[in-house]
Structures are given as structure tokens and as C-alpha cells.
Amino acid sequence: MSEEQAISAVIHLYVDGMAFANEAALRKAFHPNASIVGNYDGAIEWLTRDAFIAAILKEGSAPPETQPLMDVEMIHITGDAASVKVVDEFAGSRYTDYLSLLKVDGRWLIVNKVWHVHS
């Protein structure tokens, strides 16, 4: 598997984890110390991985027949660091996510997510 394929697999875990409130997938995609940051209702929202997962679980799963939107617009890799721009949907809103990944112990993990919600 190429590095780009390995990163794409993590992005699939992330998007499916959000869409279907899959805690195990989200924990596998994110580093335990990851930060999730964006503007929400006029204020900055800064979450830990666990707070982010709790918010996803509270929202609940999309119907099983749902095909989650996942438009990966960019993957850029330099050694053991990568940046990904992905457009996705969650809870009826469209987001652009900028994900920073780091290869840790041979596995790519999301270490930071900065997001923008489209109006």
C-alpha cells in the first residue's frame, strides 16, 4: 500500500466514523492528543479528540443506507507528515476540513483538524 493509499484509508475511517457515529473508527483515525478546531456560532470551538467523539456520538448515526460525502481535494505528503483537504457533510451541514497527519509507529494518524462550516 502506498503512503497516499494509507492516508486515504485513515480519511475513510474519519468520514465513516463521523457519518455513522463509529467511535472505534474515530479512535483509530485520530491521535489521542489531537485537537479539533473551528468557528461555531461566532466563537472558536477547540475540542480534544475525546470531546469531539462524544459530540459525534451525541449527534448519532446517519441511516445505514447513507453514502457519506467525501471529496478529498488534496493530499500532500512530506516524509512522515501530511496535509489533507477534504469536503464532507455532518449533521446536515457541509464542511471543509484541513487535516494534519503524522506517521506514528508506522501508522498515519490525524493530529489536528481545522474545519470550516459552509453556510
PDB file of C-alpha atoms in Angstrom, residues 36-47 95-96 113-118:
ATOM      1  CA  ILE A  36     -10.219  19.743  16.600  1.00  0.00           C
ATOM      2  CA  VAL A  37     -10.670  23.478  15.994  1.00  0.00           C
ATOM      3  CA  GLY A  38     -13.144  25.692  14.143  1.00  0.00           C
ATOM      4  CA  ASN A  39     -15.532  28.596  14.493  1.00  0.00           C
ATOM      5  CA  TYR A  40     -19.007  27.680  15.722  1.00  0.00           C
ATOM      6  CA  ASP A  41     -21.851  30.111  16.493  1.00  0.00           C
ATOM      7  CA  GLY A  42     -19.487  33.088  16.481  1.00  0.00           C
ATOM      8  CA  ALA A  43     -16.907  31.589  18.847  1.00  0.00           C
ATOM      9  CA  ILE A  44     -13.878  29.363  18.475  1.00  0.00           C
ATOM     10  CA  GLU A  45     -14.555  25.731  19.329  1.00  0.00           C
ATOM     11  CA  TRP A  46     -11.453  23.865  20.482  1.00  0.00           C
ATOM     12  CA  LEU A  47     -12.032  20.193  21.238  1.00  0.00           C
ATOM     13  CA  TYR A  95     -17.628  21.229   5.963  1.00  0.00           C
ATOM     14  CA  THR A  96     -14.173  21.793   4.582  1.00  0.00           C
ATOM     15  CA  LYS A 113      -8.284  19.115  12.364  1.00  0.00           C
ATOM     16  CA  VAL A 114      -9.201  22.689  11.455  1.00  0.00           C
ATOM     17  CA  TRP A 115     -12.661  22.973   9.992  1.00  0.00           C
ATOM     18  CA  HIS A 116     -14.933  25.467   8.258  1.00  0.00           C
ATOM     19  CA  VAL A 117     -18.704  25.003   8.122  1.00  0.00           C
ATOM     20  CA  HIS A 118     -20.346  26.325   4.953  1.00  0.00           C
TER      21      HIS A 118
END
